[in-house]
């Protein structure tokens, strides 16, 4: 996979691959997807026993591009600090797979793809996909790669929900799971933030009921607002204060709606960048997948009963300053796993960066991950 | 003021009055307002010594209509549970004044008013107004009512900032101040939420750079989103969970963008209602007044030095579940007042409702207020 090692600790230059699936995928909504593609990347080598594969699940705005760089591109994969030779998820030991989820906008079949039934982009007609649907699609990718048993599944935030769901949907196929900065289901407040983001997109006049592609438009205003709201919830109040303060950029009030405080500049920049790159329908679908995720629902709200199906060994990690998915939410998972007498380690990391901590190279956090992966037999 | 007492504890039927000011008001921005009107209401009777007046300052979406009802209208004033005969702010003892701030949209001169220079609504040309400007305008209203010394100024949230500012701008004219669910300045996160709300309005195609009146439009989409974001910050995560849960309204997923969770219904309802009633320019101006408020700024960030000018007796109240203006923010004020050897009482109320608690009739909260007002000599 690696062409040139740009540094001793990077996987180097990588390239995405595409897997095609001809068999229809039944979805939780009752609909089905007839034939689809998943874009993925791999790092490290699959061993002869095919027992060292680790699947990395992405969160809302992530993708299959987890580590390394594309030729001619300066951007590292979104979890490059975690995945590589000598890194916590060590590619000298593990064969690591990153995959763009169904309904995504980074190459896997999604709302931007052509709907074979119409010859036009799917747009609003792309079916709703859930965490469970993603896991089913990922399992088929594992099939195609000849991997019967995953050494581990790992993910942060929405990625953590996929890791947890793997252990329930395919308990015999996943030996370990790392559930990081996640929750067993969204709170009403979490749903509220998602709803504001959705309403920003849905009410953007350029959204055209999800079929903006054929109008040559992009609902950039809505996507921009959605991302701005999201970013507030990714950082702690303190982290925001330390990173941007509330100092006036020009040392005095301008009495205008131009940028006056650094935090305004940060949010506008993040919003603008996202609006240029991300797909509005993917954003909507993904927030709904988050809202719907609730493994205890089918068990009358009993998470202990819901997690009884799991067989994996678990690592659960939370961050003290994460107010989006606070440590209490991780402890609910830990409690339910422990109650089922499953092997579970729990780490609560005192990192100031809020929910975004799971993406950062906090030394204590990475040490916990490195030790956990080190103990996994392949 | 009271025509009919609808119940023993209501001020009954009330009517707003209008005060006209011919003298220009210099503003903190360097601009000035030539002549303006303030709409206000009063409850109770001014005593012979003119010493029993209490000014109630409103927050973002409040108004002069603090207590009682208008004839033919079923809506109580926004703080009706606090103000009335036998209520914590007892109108049998006090002469209570509610006033709509300059730049507001409930009758005082604001962006919806006609700019005499153009004969058209002020719109985006209405000057920026600050907490200090509001207090100056309120002081002129007190002049006109023949009130030299206020027994107290009280307000919650942004209203608390005005109460605090009164004690610094007019230390000889205010004997007591109640600063409730407030902060000495916004945090970066507070500003971030305001900025998202502003961007929702500013980027609404119906905003027309603030001059939507002449286009016969209202930026309802933007106002709606602004209010939805606001409401998330007014409630605690737990209060939202208890009030709305995260239960599916129809007992199962609909796989649509219609309302599925109660919290979605609540937010959409609040947003729609607000968008029909409130003025977008007033919203923008008010969020900027919040952002700018920082009495310590002129003292190099030293709040103790900033509050040295105060002479009033203080009550500071915070709510344990308020994450918009958390108790820590109130304690900053308490510390700075105490350091100046001012008379300050502090109550931290364990009410589950978050920032909105200041509007509720929590028994402990009301008991604290009642006792404090009871001790005030008039």
XYZ file of C-alpha atoms in Angstrom:
756
model
C 0.000 0.000 0.000
C 2.845 2.304 0.946
C 4.795 3.689 -1.979
C 7.125 6.124 -0.267
C 7.583 6.401 3.472
C 7.573 10.196 3.904
C 8.611 9.752 7.496
C 9.386 6.796 9.736
C 6.006 7.133 11.404
C 3.719 7.834 8.441
C 2.145 5.171 6.270
C 3.309 7.384 3.399
C 1.581 7.764 0.059
C -1.709 5.925 -0.156
C -4.433 5.478 -2.739
C -8.112 4.649 -2.333
C -9.670 1.516 -3.802
C -13.224 0.735 -4.808
C -15.200 -2.390 -3.943
C -18.309 -3.183 -5.986
C -21.259 -5.115 -4.593
C -23.814 -6.553 -6.970
C -26.084 -8.124 -4.376
C -28.849 -5.880 -3.046
C -28.437 -4.604 0.513
C -31.630 -4.664 2.597
C -31.840 -1.554 4.765
C -33.350 -1.044 8.209
C -35.908 1.335 6.744
C -37.394 -1.502 4.695
C -35.907 -0.150 1.465
C -32.981 -1.777 -0.259
C -30.000 -0.653 -2.254
C -29.492 -2.599 -5.497
C -25.779 -2.718 -6.074
C -23.401 -0.170 -4.620
C -19.760 0.773 -4.253
C -17.634 1.387 -1.200
C -14.412 3.363 -1.370
C -11.772 2.223 1.092
C -8.098 2.383 1.967
C -5.837 -0.114 3.695
C -2.572 0.344 5.571
C -0.149 -2.397 6.609
C -0.253 -5.981 5.420
C -2.880 -8.647 5.985
C -1.108 -11.577 7.664
C -1.257 -15.142 6.385
C -3.870 -16.119 8.989
C -5.941 -13.087 7.888
C -6.352 -12.342 11.588
C -4.772 -8.904 11.994
C -7.388 -6.668 10.358
C -8.648 -3.564 12.190
C -11.579 -1.605 10.815
C -11.665 2.154 11.462
C -15.173 3.638 11.380
C -15.560 7.331 10.631
C -17.721 9.987 12.257
C -19.941 12.620 10.689
C -17.441 14.382 8.459
C -14.778 11.677 8.200
C -13.987 9.367 5.319
C -12.014 6.314 4.248
C -8.877 8.468 4.120
C -7.670 7.690 7.631
C -3.880 7.866 7.321
C -1.088 8.895 4.972
C -1.306 11.240 2.023
C -2.350 11.104 -1.579
C 0.376 11.736 -4.147
C 0.553 15.469 -4.780
C -1.598 16.335 -1.784
C -0.459 17.826 1.517
C -3.429 16.702 3.618
C -2.919 13.840 6.031
C -5.719 11.356 6.660
C -8.042 12.384 9.469
C -6.541 9.972 12.023
C -2.961 10.022 10.812
C -1.694 10.594 14.360
C -3.298 7.286 15.414
C -2.517 4.982 12.473
C 0.930 4.168 11.128
C 4.168 2.322 11.878
C 4.942 2.768 15.581
C 1.701 4.661 16.201
C -0.969 3.475 18.667
C -2.725 1.547 15.901
C 0.518 0.137 14.572
C 0.511 -0.790 10.893
C 3.620 -2.931 11.440
C 1.317 -5.271 13.348
C -2.148 -4.604 11.979
C -3.827 -4.446 8.590
C -5.962 -1.327 8.921
C -9.042 -0.610 6.817
C -10.745 2.750 6.390
C -14.052 2.855 4.511
C -16.367 5.652 3.425
C -19.864 4.819 4.605
C -22.848 4.300 2.341
C -24.631 7.579 1.755
C -21.321 9.396 2.128
C -19.849 11.981 -0.206
C -16.258 10.809 -0.510
C -16.680 8.178 -3.198
C -18.964 5.484 -1.789
C -22.457 5.275 -3.260
C -24.453 8.200 -1.889
C -26.816 11.035 -2.776
C -24.309 12.480 -5.255
C -24.090 9.147 -7.135
C -26.184 8.397 -10.180
C -29.380 6.518 -9.414
C -29.459 3.789 -12.090
C -33.270 3.910 -12.098
C -33.351 7.556 -13.250
C -29.916 8.300 -14.689
C -29.778 11.340 -12.383
C -28.125 11.884 -8.982
C -30.011 10.179 -6.155
C -30.402 13.425 -4.225
C -33.332 13.283 -1.845
C -34.272 9.814 -3.111
C -31.224 8.180 -1.603
C -32.591 5.845 1.078
C -32.087 6.506 4.787
C -29.156 4.525 6.151
C -28.552 3.619 9.771
C -25.547 2.645 11.868
C -26.697 -0.970 11.495
C -26.859 -0.618 7.690
C -23.331 0.760 7.626
C -22.077 -2.163 9.678
C -23.770 -4.629 7.315
C -22.125 -2.924 4.343
C -18.751 -2.962 6.122
C -19.158 -6.684 6.853
C -19.600 -7.326 3.139
C -16.405 -5.408 2.475
C -14.654 -7.654 5.019
C -16.088 -10.650 3.147
C -14.706 -9.349 -0.114
C -11.280 -8.825 1.493
C -11.396 -12.418 2.756
C -11.495 -11.348 6.393
C -13.684 -13.544 8.513
C -12.679 -12.199 11.900
C -11.615 -8.628 12.690
C -8.936 -8.209 15.336
C -10.672 -4.954 16.271
C -13.156 -2.315 15.232
C -12.469 1.225 16.392
C -14.211 4.552 16.059
C -14.829 7.872 17.774
C -18.208 9.588 18.180
C -20.524 8.198 15.497
C -17.635 5.858 14.632
C -17.818 4.499 18.180
C -21.486 3.691 17.662
C -20.507 1.605 14.625
C -17.817 -0.188 16.625
C -20.360 -1.004 19.345
C -22.918 -2.094 16.774
C -20.402 -4.473 15.165
C -20.118 -6.375 18.438
C -23.905 -6.821 18.510
C -24.571 -7.539 14.845
C -21.517 -9.746 14.235
C -20.393 -10.944 17.671
C -18.457 -13.875 16.142
C -16.583 -11.685 13.671
C -15.077 -9.006 15.900
C -12.651 -9.874 18.720
C -12.156 -6.360 20.141
C -13.891 -2.993 19.940
C -12.749 0.493 20.926
C -15.656 2.881 21.528
C -14.300 6.408 21.911
C -16.070 9.673 22.833
C -19.384 8.035 22.069
C -22.794 7.372 23.599
C -25.347 4.539 23.637
C -27.841 6.944 22.051
C -28.277 10.683 21.569
C -29.773 12.879 24.277
C -32.630 15.264 23.516
C -30.051 18.062 23.403
C -27.912 16.134 20.904
C -30.981 15.651 18.701
C -31.830 19.337 19.092
C -28.463 20.408 17.703
C -28.893 17.969 14.799
C -32.356 19.337 14.147
C -31.084 22.933 13.942
C -28.433 21.806 11.460
C -31.029 19.962 9.393
C -33.435 22.881 9.390
C -30.630 25.171 8.228
C -30.118 22.906 5.198
C -33.748 21.991 4.525
C -34.860 25.663 4.535
C -32.005 26.910 2.358
C -33.688 28.030 -0.898
C -30.806 26.416 -2.803
C -31.614 22.985 -1.341
C -34.471 22.397 -3.798
C -35.886 19.513 -1.740
C -32.566 17.729 -1.984
C -32.331 17.844 -5.766
C -30.045 20.867 -5.960
C -27.584 19.044 -8.231
C -29.862 19.317 -11.248
C -30.427 23.017 -10.460
C -26.675 23.594 -10.514
C -26.892 24.851 -6.919
C -25.401 23.951 -3.558
C -27.173 24.878 -0.299
C -23.990 26.477 1.002
C -25.715 28.786 3.472
C -27.401 25.876 5.203
C -24.324 23.642 5.236
C -22.247 26.517 6.570
C -24.637 27.127 9.474
C -24.899 23.398 10.176
C -21.127 23.151 10.439
C -20.850 26.254 12.613
C -23.355 24.822 15.100
C -21.513 21.512 15.003
C -18.154 23.090 15.735
C -19.473 24.770 18.857
C -20.379 21.346 20.217
C -17.023 19.814 19.275
C -15.036 22.142 21.535
C -15.324 22.753 25.250
C -16.156 26.261 26.450
C -12.702 26.447 28.046
C -10.912 25.171 24.941
C -12.710 27.752 22.841
C -11.773 30.428 25.343
C -8.140 29.399 25.362
C -7.894 28.933 21.617
C -9.714 32.096 20.572
C -10.391 34.067 23.724
C -13.022 36.725 23.442
C -10.583 39.473 22.699
C -11.587 42.030 20.115
C -9.535 41.503 17.010
C -8.982 45.209 16.468
C -8.621 46.099 20.147
C -11.932 47.942 20.144
C -15.526 47.473 19.075
C -16.103 48.086 15.360
C -19.887 48.309 15.638
C -20.378 46.222 12.530
C -21.246 42.636 11.613
C -17.757 42.003 10.276
C -15.524 39.659 12.218
C -14.710 41.278 15.574
C -13.837 38.275 17.720
C -11.435 35.493 16.720
C -14.077 32.863 17.407
C -16.264 34.425 14.711
C -13.443 34.141 12.213
C -12.850 30.488 13.132
C -16.498 29.524 12.784
C -16.960 31.319 9.477
C -13.814 29.724 8.093
C -14.862 26.224 9.182
C -18.356 26.788 7.815
C -17.186 28.117 4.457
C -14.681 25.303 3.957
C -17.227 22.618 4.797
C -19.921 24.131 2.588
C -17.606 23.942 -0.429
C -16.706 20.281 0.146
C -19.475 18.374 1.857
C -22.749 17.104 0.482
C -25.918 18.455 2.074
C -27.889 15.231 1.631
C -25.080 13.222 3.221
C -25.153 15.626 6.157
C -28.879 15.163 6.589
C -28.702 11.364 6.322
C -25.836 11.181 8.782
C -27.556 13.290 11.436
C -30.607 11.048 11.123
C -28.436 7.933 11.539
C -27.140 9.511 14.744
C -30.649 10.323 15.991
C -31.926 6.820 15.286
C -29.063 4.958 16.895
C -30.401 3.299 20.032
C -29.484 -0.378 20.468
C -31.536 -0.558 23.677
C -34.735 0.480 21.874
C -35.578 -3.068 20.798
C -35.025 -4.168 24.415
C -37.469 -1.736 25.989
C -34.689 0.720 26.755
C -32.605 -1.862 28.643
C -28.995 -1.332 27.555
C -27.757 -4.266 29.626
C -30.075 -6.576 27.704
C -29.097 -4.929 24.418
C -25.383 -5.505 24.944
C -25.794 -9.117 26.098
C -25.142 -10.261 22.520
C -21.584 -8.898 22.513
C -18.566 -11.207 22.784
C -15.706 -8.800 22.116
C -13.182 -7.326 24.508
C -13.851 -3.611 24.902
C -11.996 -0.385 25.395
C -14.222 2.603 26.175
C -12.642 6.053 26.239
C -14.229 9.365 27.249
C -12.866 12.878 27.658
C -13.604 14.941 30.759
C -14.316 18.137 28.795
C -16.539 16.508 26.151
C -20.011 17.989 26.691
C -21.427 16.594 23.436
C -20.934 12.996 24.575
C -19.987 13.449 28.210
C -18.159 10.747 30.206
C -21.474 9.803 31.861
C -22.650 8.530 28.475
C -19.566 6.321 28.104
C -20.056 5.047 31.641
C -23.542 3.849 30.665
C -21.885 1.650 28.052
C -19.199 0.468 30.474
C -21.793 -0.395 33.096
C -23.893 -2.396 30.645
C -20.845 -4.267 29.309
C -19.545 -5.015 32.798
C -22.991 -6.162 33.855
C -22.767 -8.711 31.046
C -19.381 -9.828 32.437
C -17.609 -8.745 29.284
C -13.943 -7.739 29.311
C -14.022 -3.933 29.362
C -11.366 -1.312 30.040
C -12.444 2.269 30.606
C -10.291 5.379 30.403
C -11.458 8.894 31.181
C -8.902 11.255 29.726
C -8.423 14.745 31.113
C -7.892 16.481 27.779
C -9.133 20.092 27.523
C -10.276 20.001 23.885
C -13.837 18.707 24.349
C -15.368 16.219 21.930
C -12.633 16.889 19.370
C -10.102 15.357 21.791
C -10.610 11.980 20.150
C -8.875 13.298 17.040
C -5.895 14.753 18.893
C -2.583 13.190 19.878
C -3.066 13.591 23.626
C -0.166 11.588 25.172
C -2.242 9.844 27.859
C -4.977 8.984 25.358
C -2.513 7.594 22.832
C -0.699 5.643 25.550
C -3.962 3.969 26.547
C -4.742 3.081 22.935
C -1.202 1.852 22.244
C -1.232 -0.427 25.301
C -4.649 -1.804 24.423
C -3.706 -2.577 20.815
C -0.399 -4.013 22.002
C -2.248 -6.639 24.066
C -4.362 -7.797 21.127
C -3.203 -11.138 19.759
C -3.300 -11.540 15.994
C -52.507 51.455 36.630
C -54.645 48.467 37.554
C -58.163 48.575 36.152
C -59.466 45.167 37.201
C -57.698 42.802 39.535
C -58.232 39.466 37.764
C -56.857 37.641 40.768
C -55.545 38.664 44.172
C -51.988 38.116 43.031
C -52.021 39.661 39.554
C -51.505 43.332 38.817
C -54.528 42.859 36.553
C -55.178 44.718 33.333
C -52.354 47.012 32.311
C -51.604 49.336 29.413
C -48.304 50.544 27.995
C -47.321 54.199 27.928
C -44.930 56.093 25.693
C -42.261 58.555 26.806
C -40.834 60.941 24.213
C -37.319 62.338 24.395
C -36.392 65.332 22.282
C -32.787 65.641 23.391
C -30.272 63.647 21.355
C -28.773 60.571 23.034
C -25.036 60.133 22.459
C -24.213 56.455 21.934
C -21.123 54.458 22.845
C -20.426 53.836 19.171
C -19.867 57.556 18.626
C -23.184 57.940 16.824
C -26.174 59.629 18.375
C -29.916 59.220 18.292
C -31.831 62.461 17.709
C -35.073 62.119 19.567
C -36.616 58.787 20.420
C -39.459 57.091 22.228
C -39.488 54.488 24.964
C -42.517 52.326 25.636
C -42.939 51.362 29.272
C -45.377 50.015 31.838
C -45.672 50.643 35.570
C -47.241 48.575 38.329
C -48.030 49.746 41.866
C -47.923 53.345 43.060
C -44.995 55.707 43.343
C -44.848 56.801 46.983
C -44.770 60.443 48.080
C -41.019 60.336 48.664
C -40.593 58.887 45.132
C -38.267 56.343 46.712
C -39.947 52.998 46.000
C -39.268 52.591 42.267
C -37.827 49.330 40.936
C -36.693 49.090 37.337
C -36.990 45.704 35.612
C -34.556 45.257 32.704
C -35.414 42.749 30.007
C -33.287 40.154 28.272
C -32.974 39.315 24.577
C -36.578 38.624 23.727
C -38.310 40.404 26.614
C -40.132 43.698 26.600
C -41.729 46.374 28.789
C -44.699 44.046 29.324
C -43.453 42.498 32.578
C -46.670 41.762 34.477
C -50.436 41.655 34.107
C -52.438 41.404 30.930
C -53.674 43.702 28.215
C -57.424 44.022 27.905
C -58.684 41.311 25.580
C -55.392 39.405 25.663
C -54.670 36.156 27.496
C -50.895 36.509 27.651
C -49.347 37.423 30.979
C -46.277 39.653 31.085
C -43.003 37.739 30.876
C -42.240 38.026 34.599
C -45.784 37.923 35.930
C -44.849 35.265 38.483
C -42.311 37.683 40.012
C -44.163 41.006 39.950
C -47.530 41.707 41.591
C -49.288 42.138 44.913
C -47.847 39.603 47.347
C -45.291 38.374 44.815
C -41.512 38.537 45.405
C -41.353 41.961 43.784
C -44.415 43.181 45.643
C -46.355 45.958 43.931
C -48.078 46.776 47.232
C -44.689 48.098 48.334
C -42.881 48.992 45.132
C -43.558 51.064 42.045
C -42.281 48.773 39.297
C -41.215 49.965 35.841
C -40.765 47.808 32.760
C -39.282 49.432 29.659
C -38.636 48.223 26.123
C -35.026 48.971 25.273
C -33.887 51.239 22.467
C -33.449 49.257 19.276
C -36.215 46.919 20.412
C -39.250 45.811 18.455
C -42.030 46.195 20.979
C -42.725 49.886 20.574
C -39.576 51.758 21.580
C -37.635 53.434 18.788
C -35.860 50.720 16.845
C -35.058 49.395 13.379
C -38.764 49.075 12.537
C -39.365 52.765 13.374
C -39.338 55.472 10.752
C -35.994 57.213 10.401
C -36.945 60.912 10.246
C -33.970 61.588 7.972
C -35.276 59.279 5.229
C -38.967 58.762 5.945
C -38.332 55.001 5.718
C -37.777 52.367 8.428
C -34.323 52.575 9.984
C -33.543 48.962 9.107
C -29.807 48.346 8.939
C -29.117 52.058 9.538
C -30.328 51.939 13.115
C -27.226 52.644 15.209
C -25.603 49.967 17.380
C -26.728 50.233 20.981
C -24.928 48.846 24.010
C -25.896 47.896 27.548
C -24.493 51.261 28.655
C -26.635 53.088 26.066
C -29.737 51.303 27.314
C -28.958 52.287 30.881
C -28.504 55.925 29.832
C -31.864 55.852 28.069
C -33.485 54.216 31.108
C -32.015 56.926 33.363
C -33.697 59.567 31.222
C -36.982 57.737 31.617
C -36.448 57.814 35.398
C -35.815 61.573 35.089
C -39.054 62.014 33.227
C -40.921 60.026 35.878
C -39.382 62.263 38.547
C -37.407 59.419 40.090
C -34.007 60.475 41.292
C -33.110 57.296 43.171
C -34.193 53.777 42.310
C -34.853 51.435 45.218
C -33.584 48.651 42.973
C -32.752 47.571 39.462
C -33.300 43.915 38.607
C -32.777 41.756 35.572
C -31.956 38.242 34.413
C -29.399 37.305 31.757
C -28.834 40.382 29.566
C -31.154 42.171 32.009
C -28.692 41.360 34.790
C -25.943 43.053 32.799
C -28.051 46.209 32.682
C -28.668 46.011 36.433
C -24.928 45.693 37.050
C -24.181 48.519 34.625
C -26.642 50.829 36.416
C -24.585 50.512 39.598
C -21.458 51.590 37.699
C -22.919 54.327 35.502
C -25.256 55.832 38.110
C -23.908 54.708 41.491
C -25.747 57.508 43.294
C -29.092 56.722 41.693
C -29.521 53.013 42.435
C -29.633 51.694 46.015
C -29.881 47.954 45.228
C -29.281 45.691 42.255
C -30.303 42.080 41.563
C -28.128 40.402 38.936
C -29.675 37.054 38.005
C -28.391 34.261 35.748
C -25.903 36.674 34.279
C -22.177 37.060 33.581
C -19.599 39.853 33.676
C -19.016 39.267 29.955
C -19.701 36.590 27.349
C -17.382 33.627 26.902
C -16.041 32.684 23.484
C -18.704 29.964 23.374
C -21.465 32.474 24.174
C -20.225 34.681 21.341
C -20.058 31.649 19.054
C -23.748 30.868 19.585
C -24.604 34.527 18.932
C -22.518 34.464 15.782
C -24.352 31.413 14.413
C -27.665 33.155 15.084
C -26.453 36.313 13.354
C -25.135 34.421 10.349
C -28.489 32.640 10.012
C -30.191 36.044 9.727
C -27.527 37.874 7.729
C -27.369 35.124 5.075
C -31.145 34.728 4.727
C -31.919 35.953 1.180
C -34.975 37.732 2.603
C -32.804 39.857 4.897
C -31.831 42.261 2.087
C -28.961 43.734 4.079
C -31.363 44.661 6.852
C -33.762 46.609 4.649
C -36.302 43.815 4.200
C -39.199 46.042 5.277
C -39.196 47.924 1.988
C -39.030 44.633 0.098
C -42.138 43.424 1.915
C -40.136 40.476 3.259
C -39.193 39.061 6.643
C -36.092 36.861 7.054
C -38.160 34.236 8.803
C -35.839 31.328 8.020
C -32.913 33.093 9.683
C -34.881 34.266 12.717
C -36.310 30.791 13.137
C -32.872 29.167 13.172
C -31.515 31.858 15.486
C -34.281 31.172 17.964
C -33.858 27.394 17.739
C -30.166 27.685 18.561
C -31.015 30.064 21.386
C -33.547 27.717 22.905
C -31.025 24.896 23.100
C -28.838 27.109 25.272
C -31.725 28.196 27.505
C -32.442 24.666 28.716
C -30.190 22.190 30.451
C -29.530 18.859 28.761
C -31.371 17.135 31.625
C -34.342 19.533 31.500
C -34.650 18.940 27.778
C -34.469 15.210 28.346
C -37.123 15.293 31.038
C -39.391 17.673 29.188
C -39.206 16.046 25.768
C -37.234 12.863 26.203
C -35.844 11.390 23.041
C -38.751 9.101 22.487
C -39.971 8.617 18.949
C -43.299 10.372 18.558
C -44.773 7.539 16.521
C -43.101 4.732 18.460
C -40.849 3.894 15.504
C -38.564 5.579 13.024
C -40.387 7.250 10.125
C -37.297 7.654 7.968
C -38.279 11.164 6.974
C -37.402 14.744 7.886
C -40.804 15.300 9.459
C -40.976 15.682 13.219
C -40.005 12.360 14.817
C -38.836 13.438 18.272
C -40.769 15.770 20.598
C -37.757 18.056 20.919
C -37.904 18.702 17.167
C -41.529 19.742 17.469
C -40.750 22.079 20.363
C -37.863 23.779 18.568
C -39.769 24.225 15.322
C -42.756 25.662 17.197
C -40.588 28.105 19.150
C -38.735 29.105 16.017
C -41.867 29.640 13.926
C -43.566 31.707 16.631
C -40.547 33.917 17.138
C -39.994 34.455 13.416
C -43.531 35.796 13.042
C -43.172 38.260 15.922
C -39.625 39.430 16.397
C -37.589 41.870 14.360
C -34.420 40.526 12.737
C -32.482 43.773 13.110
C -33.374 43.975 16.792
C -32.092 40.423 17.192
C -28.803 41.315 15.551
C -28.352 44.509 17.581
C -29.146 42.728 20.817
C -26.670 39.899 20.266
C -23.990 42.498 19.544
C -24.849 44.363 22.760
C -24.328 41.056 24.560
C -20.993 40.430 22.840
C -19.698 43.917 23.600
C -20.662 43.979 27.258
C -17.444 43.848 29.274
C -17.194 46.416 32.087
C -13.681 45.198 32.914
C -12.400 45.981 29.400
C -11.653 49.637 30.226
C -9.776 48.421 33.313
C -7.407 46.076 31.502
C -9.665 43.111 32.227
C -9.688 43.749 35.994
C -13.277 43.194 37.148
C -12.480 44.195 40.727
C -11.286 47.593 39.487
C -14.314 47.846 37.173
C -16.821 47.293 39.973
C -15.101 49.686 42.405
C -17.474 52.435 41.270
C -20.570 50.613 42.581
C -22.321 51.737 45.762
C -25.450 49.573 45.698
C -26.340 46.558 47.788
C -26.328 43.457 45.585
C -28.132 40.193 45.172
C -26.513 37.795 42.717
C -28.407 34.637 41.770
C -27.221 31.717 39.639
C -28.754 28.375 38.739
C -26.776 25.153 39.042
C -27.985 23.781 35.701
C -27.453 27.007 33.715
C -24.695 26.219 31.220
C -25.200 29.404 29.200
C -24.204 31.609 32.143
C -22.937 29.054 34.627
C -22.668 29.771 38.382
C -18.907 30.279 37.963
C -19.695 33.407 35.952
C -21.900 34.780 38.723
C -19.213 33.990 41.275
C -16.796 36.187 39.321
C -19.181 39.079 39.922
C -19.666 38.163 43.588
C -15.932 37.955 44.126
C -15.295 41.347 42.544
C -18.108 42.997 44.534
C -16.960 41.419 47.800
C -13.389 42.474 47.089
C -14.714 46.038 46.919
C -16.351 45.512 50.326
C -19.809 45.982 48.873
C -22.867 44.419 50.445
C -23.527 41.311 48.345
C -25.752 38.274 48.856
C -25.276 35.272 46.598
C -27.712 32.434 46.005
C -27.023 29.391 43.856
C -30.365 27.769 43.177
C -30.630 24.065 42.373
C -33.326 24.390 39.719
C -33.199 21.851 36.860
C -34.395 24.148 34.058
C -31.068 25.662 32.995
C -30.764 29.320 32.019
C -34.548 29.632 31.703
C -34.832 29.029 35.467
C -34.710 32.775 36.043
C -38.161 33.057 34.445
C -39.706 30.252 36.501
C -41.447 30.301 39.867
C -38.966 28.020 41.614
C -39.957 28.225 45.325
C -36.418 28.582 46.688
C -35.540 31.198 44.091
C -38.674 33.215 44.761
C -38.164 32.947 48.515
C -34.669 34.415 48.151
C -35.982 37.277 46.012
C -38.934 37.946 48.334
C -36.678 38.122 51.394
C -34.222 40.411 49.640
C -36.916 42.826 48.438
C -38.540 42.680 51.875
C -35.375 44.045 53.485
C -35.182 47.029 51.116
C -36.247 50.256 52.827
C -38.268 52.650 50.730
